[in-house]
Amino acid sequence: MKKSSILIGVIILAVLLVWGLIGSMEAAKIGINCDIGIGDDGSALCWKWHQNILGNIGDAINQVIDK
């Protein structure tokens, strides 16, 4: 029972680490802000991020150009 609990804990920590690394890569983009993370604006790890106004403007310009 104890080995399975440790394995589950390690898997959960690994998933959180990978998600944080993916978030930090996303937060490094100019149109993205990190909401929940470690470091300056999620520079180390970021678990929750959103697109800011610059990202919205960039998407709108891309949609006009693609049409």
PDB file of N, CA and C in Angstrom:
ATOM      1  N   MET A   1       0.823  -1.196   0.000  1.00  0.00           N
ATOM      2  CA  MET A   1       0.000   0.000   0.000  1.00  0.00           C
ATOM      3  C   MET A   1       0.865   1.257   0.000  1.00  0.00           C
ATOM      4  N   LYS A   2       1.936   1.238   0.758  1.00  0.00           N
ATOM      5  CA  LYS A   2       2.784   2.407   0.866  1.00  0.00           C
ATOM      6  C   LYS A   2       3.511   2.703  -0.445  1.00  0.00           C
ATOM      7  N   LYS A   3       3.970   1.656  -1.160  1.00  0.00           N
ATOM      8  CA  LYS A   3       4.664   1.867  -2.425  1.00  0.00           C
ATOM      9  C   LYS A   3       3.741   2.486  -3.466  1.00  0.00           C
ATOM     10  N   SER A   4       2.492   2.062  -3.497  1.00  0.00           N
ATOM     11  CA  SER A   4       1.558   2.625  -4.472  1.00  0.00           C
ATOM     12  C   SER A   4       1.257   4.083  -4.151  1.00  0.00           C
ATOM     13  N   SER A   5       1.185   4.437  -2.883  1.00  0.00           N
ATOM     14  CA  SER A   5       0.945   5.830  -2.495  1.00  0.00           C
ATOM     15  C   SER A   5       2.119   6.711  -2.903  1.00  0.00           C
ATOM     16  N   ILE A   6       3.327   6.208  -2.720  1.00  0.00           N
ATOM     17  CA  ILE A   6       4.507   6.965  -3.115  1.00  0.00           C
ATOM     18  C   ILE A   6       4.546   7.129  -4.627  1.00  0.00           C
ATOM     19  N   LEU A   7       4.220   6.067  -5.361  1.00  0.00           N
ATOM     20  CA  LEU A   7       4.209   6.128  -6.824  1.00  0.00           C
ATOM     21  C   LEU A   7       3.188   7.148  -7.318  1.00  0.00           C
ATOM     22  N   ILE A   8       2.005   7.157  -6.736  1.00  0.00           N
ATOM     23  CA  ILE A   8       0.973   8.117  -7.123  1.00  0.00           C
ATOM     24  C   ILE A   8       1.444   9.542  -6.827  1.00  0.00           C
ATOM     25  N   GLY A   9       2.083   9.735  -5.679  1.00  0.00           N
ATOM     26  CA  GLY A   9       2.611  11.057  -5.329  1.00  0.00           C
ATOM     27  C   GLY A   9       3.666  11.531  -6.311  1.00  0.00           C
ATOM     28  N   VAL A  10       4.555  10.634  -6.709  1.00  0.00           N
ATOM     29  CA  VAL A  10       5.609  10.983  -7.667  1.00  0.00           C
ATOM     30  C   VAL A  10       5.001  11.331  -9.022  1.00  0.00           C
ATOM     31  N   ILE A  11       3.998  10.580  -9.443  1.00  0.00           N
ATOM     32  CA  ILE A  11       3.339  10.852 -10.727  1.00  0.00           C
ATOM     33  C   ILE A  11       2.656  12.218 -10.695  1.00  0.00           C
ATOM     34  N   ILE A  12       1.974  12.537  -9.605  1.00  0.00           N
ATOM     35  CA  ILE A  12       1.303  13.832  -9.487  1.00  0.00           C
ATOM     36  C   ILE A  12       2.321  14.969  -9.515  1.00  0.00           C
ATOM     37  N   LEU A  13       3.420  14.813  -8.798  1.00  0.00           N
ATOM     38  CA  LEU A  13       4.464  15.849  -8.803  1.00  0.00           C
ATOM     39  C   LEU A  13       5.072  16.013 -10.196  1.00  0.00           C
ATOM     40  N   ALA A  14       5.269  14.909 -10.910  1.00  0.00           N
ATOM     41  CA  ALA A  14       5.817  14.981 -12.265  1.00  0.00           C
ATOM     42  C   ALA A  14       4.866  15.718 -13.207  1.00  0.00           C
ATOM     43  N   VAL A  15       3.578  15.443 -13.092  1.00  0.00           N
ATOM     44  CA  VAL A  15       2.584  16.119 -13.935  1.00  0.00           C
ATOM     45  C   VAL A  15       2.580  17.618 -13.632  1.00  0.00           C
ATOM     46  N   LEU A  16       2.618  17.983 -12.353  1.00  0.00           N
ATOM     47  CA  LEU A  16       2.636  19.402 -11.989  1.00  0.00           C
ATOM     48  C   LEU A  16       3.902  20.092 -12.496  1.00  0.00           C
ATOM     49  N   LEU A  17       5.035  19.414 -12.432  1.00  0.00           N
ATOM     50  CA  LEU A  17       6.286  19.983 -12.926  1.00  0.00           C
ATOM     51  C   LEU A  17       6.221  20.210 -14.433  1.00  0.00           C
ATOM     52  N   VAL A  18       5.751  19.221 -15.169  1.00  0.00           N
ATOM     53  CA  VAL A  18       5.660  19.352 -16.629  1.00  0.00           C
ATOM     54  C   VAL A  18       4.680  20.464 -17.001  1.00  0.00           C
ATOM     55  N   TRP A  19       3.530  20.528 -16.328  1.00  0.00           N
ATOM     56  CA  TRP A  19       2.543  21.576 -16.616  1.00  0.00           C
ATOM     57  C   TRP A  19       3.123  22.953 -16.305  1.00  0.00           C
ATOM     58  N   GLY A  20       3.882  23.063 -15.217  1.00  0.00           N
ATOM     59  CA  GLY A  20       4.522  24.328 -14.868  1.00  0.00           C
ATOM     60  C   GLY A  20       5.551  24.757 -15.893  1.00  0.00           C
ATOM     61  N   LEU A  21       6.307  23.794 -16.433  1.00  0.00           N
ATOM     62  CA  LEU A  21       7.288  24.119 -17.468  1.00  0.00           C
ATOM     63  C   LEU A  21       6.619  24.554 -18.762  1.00  0.00           C
ATOM     64  N   ILE A  22       5.537  23.879 -19.131  1.00  0.00           N
ATOM     65  CA  ILE A  22       4.779  24.284 -20.321  1.00  0.00           C
ATOM     66  C   ILE A  22       4.224  25.689 -20.127  1.00  0.00           C
ATOM     67  N   GLY A  23       3.697  25.961 -18.949  1.00  0.00           N
ATOM     68  CA  GLY A  23       3.163  27.291 -18.654  1.00  0.00           C
ATOM     69  C   GLY A  23       4.223  28.371 -18.691  1.00  0.00           C
ATOM     70  N   SER A  24       5.423  28.068 -18.216  1.00  0.00           N
ATOM     71  CA  SER A  24       6.483  29.078 -18.252  1.00  0.00           C
ATOM     72  C   SER A  24       6.898  29.388 -19.683  1.00  0.00           C
ATOM     73  N   MET A  25       6.860  28.381 -20.560  1.00  0.00           N
ATOM     74  CA  MET A  25       7.159  28.634 -21.973  1.00  0.00           C
ATOM     75  C   MET A  25       6.062  29.494 -22.606  1.00  0.00           C
ATOM     76  N   GLU A  26       4.814  29.232 -22.247  1.00  0.00           N
ATOM     77  CA  GLU A  26       3.711  30.033 -22.769  1.00  0.00           C
ATOM     78  C   GLU A  26       3.765  31.462 -22.226  1.00  0.00           C
ATOM     79  N   ALA A  27       4.088  31.609 -20.929  1.00  0.00           N
ATOM     80  CA  ALA A  27       4.129  32.928 -20.303  1.00  0.00           C
ATOM     81  C   ALA A  27       5.274  33.773 -20.837  1.00  0.00           C
ATOM     82  N   ALA A  28       6.265  33.152 -21.462  1.00  0.00           N
ATOM     83  CA  ALA A  28       7.383  33.901 -22.029  1.00  0.00           C
ATOM     84  C   ALA A  28       6.973  34.641 -23.303  1.00  0.00           C
ATOM     85  N   LYS A  29       5.869  34.253 -23.901  1.00  0.00           N
ATOM     86  CA  LYS A  29       5.392  34.928 -25.108  1.00  0.00           C
ATOM     87  C   LYS A  29       4.861  36.308 -24.734  1.00  0.00           C
ATOM     88  N   ILE A  30       4.933  37.244 -25.680  1.00  0.00           N
ATOM     89  CA  ILE A  30       4.603  38.635 -25.370  1.00  0.00           C
ATOM     90  C   ILE A  30       3.115  38.853 -25.103  1.00  0.00           C
ATOM     91  N   GLY A  31       2.239  38.031 -25.648  1.00  0.00           N
ATOM     92  CA  GLY A  31       0.808  38.236 -25.484  1.00  0.00           C
ATOM     93  C   GLY A  31       0.182  37.420 -24.373  1.00  0.00           C
ATOM     94  N   ILE A  32       0.998  36.862 -23.465  1.00  0.00           N
ATOM     95  CA  ILE A  32       0.504  35.965 -22.421  1.00  0.00           C
ATOM     96  C   ILE A  32       0.961  36.461 -21.046  1.00  0.00           C
ATOM     97  N   ASN A  33       0.065  36.411 -20.064  1.00  0.00           N
ATOM     98  CA  ASN A  33       0.390  36.733 -18.672  1.00  0.00           C
ATOM     99  C   ASN A  33       0.222  35.496 -17.813  1.00  0.00           C
ATOM    100  N   CYS A  34       1.116  35.317 -16.843  1.00  0.00           N
ATOM    101  CA  CYS A  34       1.022  34.209 -15.893  1.00  0.00           C
ATOM    102  C   CYS A  34       0.220  34.669 -14.680  1.00  0.00           C
ATOM    103  N   ASP A  35      -0.800  33.891 -14.312  1.00  0.00           N
ATOM    104  CA  ASP A  35      -1.626  34.214 -13.148  1.00  0.00           C
ATOM    105  C   ASP A  35      -1.095  33.540 -11.880  1.00  0.00           C
ATOM    106  N   ILE A  36      -0.752  32.271 -11.974  1.00  0.00           N
ATOM    107  CA  ILE A  36      -0.273  31.514 -10.817  1.00  0.00           C
ATOM    108  C   ILE A  36       1.036  30.850 -11.207  1.00  0.00           C
ATOM    109  N   GLY A  37       2.138  31.274 -10.577  1.00  0.00           N
ATOM    110  CA  GLY A  37       3.423  30.705 -10.920  1.00  0.00           C
ATOM    111  C   GLY A  37       4.511  31.096  -9.947  1.00  0.00           C
ATOM    112  N   ILE A  38       5.704  30.632 -10.232  1.00  0.00           N
ATOM    113  CA  ILE A  38       6.878  30.910  -9.414  1.00  0.00           C
ATOM    114  C   ILE A  38       7.858  31.704 -10.264  1.00  0.00           C
ATOM    115  N   GLY A  39       8.447  32.732  -9.685  1.00  0.00           N
ATOM    116  CA  GLY A  39       9.400  33.568 -10.405  1.00  0.00           C
ATOM    117  C   GLY A  39       8.708  34.830 -10.891  1.00  0.00           C
ATOM    118  N   ASP A  40       9.489  35.715 -11.492  1.00  0.00           N
ATOM    119  CA  ASP A  40       8.939  36.960 -12.021  1.00  0.00           C
ATOM    120  C   ASP A  40       8.008  36.656 -13.185  1.00  0.00           C
ATOM    121  N   ASP A  41       6.737  36.905 -12.977  1.00  0.00           N
ATOM    122  CA  ASP A  41       5.706  36.656 -13.995  1.00  0.00           C
ATOM    123  C   ASP A  41       5.746  35.236 -14.533  1.00  0.00           C
ATOM    124  N   GLY A  42       5.981  34.262 -13.654  1.00  0.00           N
ATOM    125  CA  GLY A  42       5.973  32.862 -14.048  1.00  0.00           C
ATOM    126  C   GLY A  42       7.179  32.439 -14.856  1.00  0.00           C
ATOM    127  N   SER A  43       8.311  33.092 -14.626  1.00  0.00           N
ATOM    128  CA  SER A  43       9.499  32.767 -15.412  1.00  0.00           C
ATOM    129  C   SER A  43      10.056  31.379 -15.085  1.00  0.00           C
ATOM    130  N   ALA A  44       9.865  30.910 -13.863  1.00  0.00           N
ATOM    131  CA  ALA A  44      10.363  29.582 -13.491  1.00  0.00           C
ATOM    132  C   ALA A  44       9.316  28.510 -13.786  1.00  0.00           C
ATOM    133  N   LEU A  45       8.158  28.628 -13.167  1.00  0.00           N
ATOM    134  CA  LEU A  45       7.041  27.706 -13.393  1.00  0.00           C
ATOM    135  C   LEU A  45       5.750  28.513 -13.416  1.00  0.00           C
ATOM    136  N   CYS A  46       4.834  28.139 -14.277  1.00  0.00           N
ATOM    137  CA  CYS A  46       3.542  28.828 -14.363  1.00  0.00           C
ATOM    138  C   CYS A  46       2.451  27.779 -14.578  1.00  0.00           C
ATOM    139  N   TRP A  47       1.459  27.775 -13.680  1.00  0.00           N
ATOM    140  CA  TRP A  47       0.401  26.774 -13.773  1.00  0.00           C
ATOM    141  C   TRP A  47      -0.891  27.316 -14.353  1.00  0.00           C
ATOM    142  N   LYS A  48      -1.090  28.627 -14.333  1.00  0.00           N
ATOM    143  CA  LYS A  48      -2.305  29.206 -14.910  1.00  0.00           C
ATOM    144  C   LYS A  48      -1.917  30.489 -15.625  1.00  0.00           C
ATOM    145  N   TRP A  49      -2.327  30.604 -16.880  1.00  0.00           N
ATOM    146  CA  TRP A  49      -1.985  31.781 -17.668  1.00  0.00           C
ATOM    147  C   TRP A  49      -3.160  32.182 -18.522  1.00  0.00           C
ATOM    148  N   HIS A  50      -3.116  33.422 -19.026  1.00  0.00           N
ATOM    149  CA  HIS A  50      -4.177  33.911 -19.904  1.00  0.00           C
ATOM    150  C   HIS A  50      -3.570  34.846 -20.949  1.00  0.00           C
ATOM    151  N   GLN A  51      -4.336  35.074 -21.993  1.00  0.00           N
ATOM    152  CA  GLN A  51      -3.902  35.955 -23.072  1.00  0.00           C
ATOM    153  C   GLN A  51      -4.251  37.388 -22.691  1.00  0.00           C
ATOM    154  N   ASN A  52      -3.294  38.312 -22.823  1.00  0.00           N
ATOM    155  CA  ASN A  52      -3.549  39.706 -22.483  1.00  0.00           C
ATOM    156  C   ASN A  52      -4.011  40.485 -23.712  1.00  0.00           C
ATOM    157  N   ILE A  53      -4.148  41.796 -23.576  1.00  0.00           N
ATOM    158  CA  ILE A  53      -4.683  42.632 -24.654  1.00  0.00           C
ATOM    159  C   ILE A  53      -3.790  42.599 -25.892  1.00  0.00           C
ATOM    160  N   LEU A  54      -2.474  42.520 -25.703  1.00  0.00           N
ATOM    161  CA  LEU A  54      -1.583  42.435 -26.863  1.00  0.00           C
ATOM    162  C   LEU A  54      -1.813  41.141 -27.633  1.00  0.00           C
ATOM    163  N   GLY A  55      -2.042  40.056 -26.916  1.00  0.00           N
ATOM    164  CA  GLY A  55      -2.344  38.788 -27.573  1.00  0.00           C
ATOM    165  C   GLY A  55      -3.652  38.833 -28.334  1.00  0.00           C
ATOM    166  N   ASN A  56      -4.651  39.506 -27.761  1.00  0.00           N
ATOM    167  CA  ASN A  56      -5.945  39.639 -28.434  1.00  0.00           C
ATOM    168  C   ASN A  56      -5.818  40.464 -29.708  1.00  0.00           C
ATOM    169  N   ILE A  57      -5.040  41.548 -29.643  1.00  0.00           N
ATOM    170  CA  ILE A  57      -4.829  42.389 -30.830  1.00  0.00           C
ATOM    171  C   ILE A  57      -4.080  41.598 -31.902  1.00  0.00           C
ATOM    172  N   GLY A  58      -3.072  40.849 -31.497  1.00  0.00           N
ATOM    173  CA  GLY A  58      -2.321  40.030 -32.450  1.00  0.00           C
ATOM    174  C   GLY A  58      -3.201  38.996 -33.132  1.00  0.00           C
ATOM    175  N   ASP A  59      -4.093  38.367 -32.371  1.00  0.00           N
ATOM    176  CA  ASP A  59      -5.015  37.393 -32.966  1.00  0.00           C
ATOM    177  C   ASP A  59      -5.954  38.063 -33.964  1.00  0.00           C
ATOM    178  N   ALA A  60      -6.445  39.262 -33.621  1.00  0.00           N
ATOM    179  CA  ALA A  60      -7.346  39.980 -34.521  1.00  0.00           C
ATOM    180  C   ALA A  60      -6.633  40.350 -35.821  1.00  0.00           C
ATOM    181  N   ILE A  61      -5.394  40.799 -35.712  1.00  0.00           N
ATOM    182  CA  ILE A  61      -4.621  41.140 -36.914  1.00  0.00           C
ATOM    183  C   ILE A  61      -4.378  39.899 -37.759  1.00  0.00           C
ATOM    184  N   ASN A  62      -4.029  38.794 -37.131  1.00  0.00           N
ATOM    185  CA  ASN A  62      -3.807  37.543 -37.870  1.00  0.00           C
ATOM    186  C   ASN A  62      -5.066  37.080 -38.581  1.00  0.00           C
ATOM    187  N   GLN A  63      -6.236  37.259 -37.967  1.00  0.00           N
ATOM    188  CA  GLN A  63      -7.483  36.848 -38.600  1.00  0.00           C
ATOM    189  C   GLN A  63      -7.758  37.710 -39.829  1.00  0.00           C
ATOM    190  N   VAL A  64      -7.475  39.002 -39.752  1.00  0.00           N
ATOM    191  CA  VAL A  64      -7.697  39.895 -40.890  1.00  0.00           C
ATOM    192  C   VAL A  64      -6.734  39.533 -42.017  1.00  0.00           C
ATOM    193  N   ILE A  65      -5.489  39.258 -41.677  1.00  0.00           N
ATOM    194  CA  ILE A  65      -4.490  38.919 -42.691  1.00  0.00           C
ATOM    195  C   ILE A  65      -4.811  37.586 -43.354  1.00  0.00           C
ATOM    196  N   ASP A  66      -5.292  36.619 -42.593  1.00  0.00           N
ATOM    197  CA  ASP A  66      -5.591  35.292 -43.137  1.00  0.00           C
ATOM    198  C   ASP A  66      -6.788  35.280 -44.063  1.00  0.00           C
ATOM    199  N   LYS A  67      -7.659  36.258 -43.963  1.00  0.00           N
ATOM    200  CA  LYS A  67      -8.877  36.271 -44.813  1.00  0.00           C
ATOM    201  C   LYS A  67      -8.585  36.766 -46.176  1.00  0.00           C
TER     202      LYS A  67
END
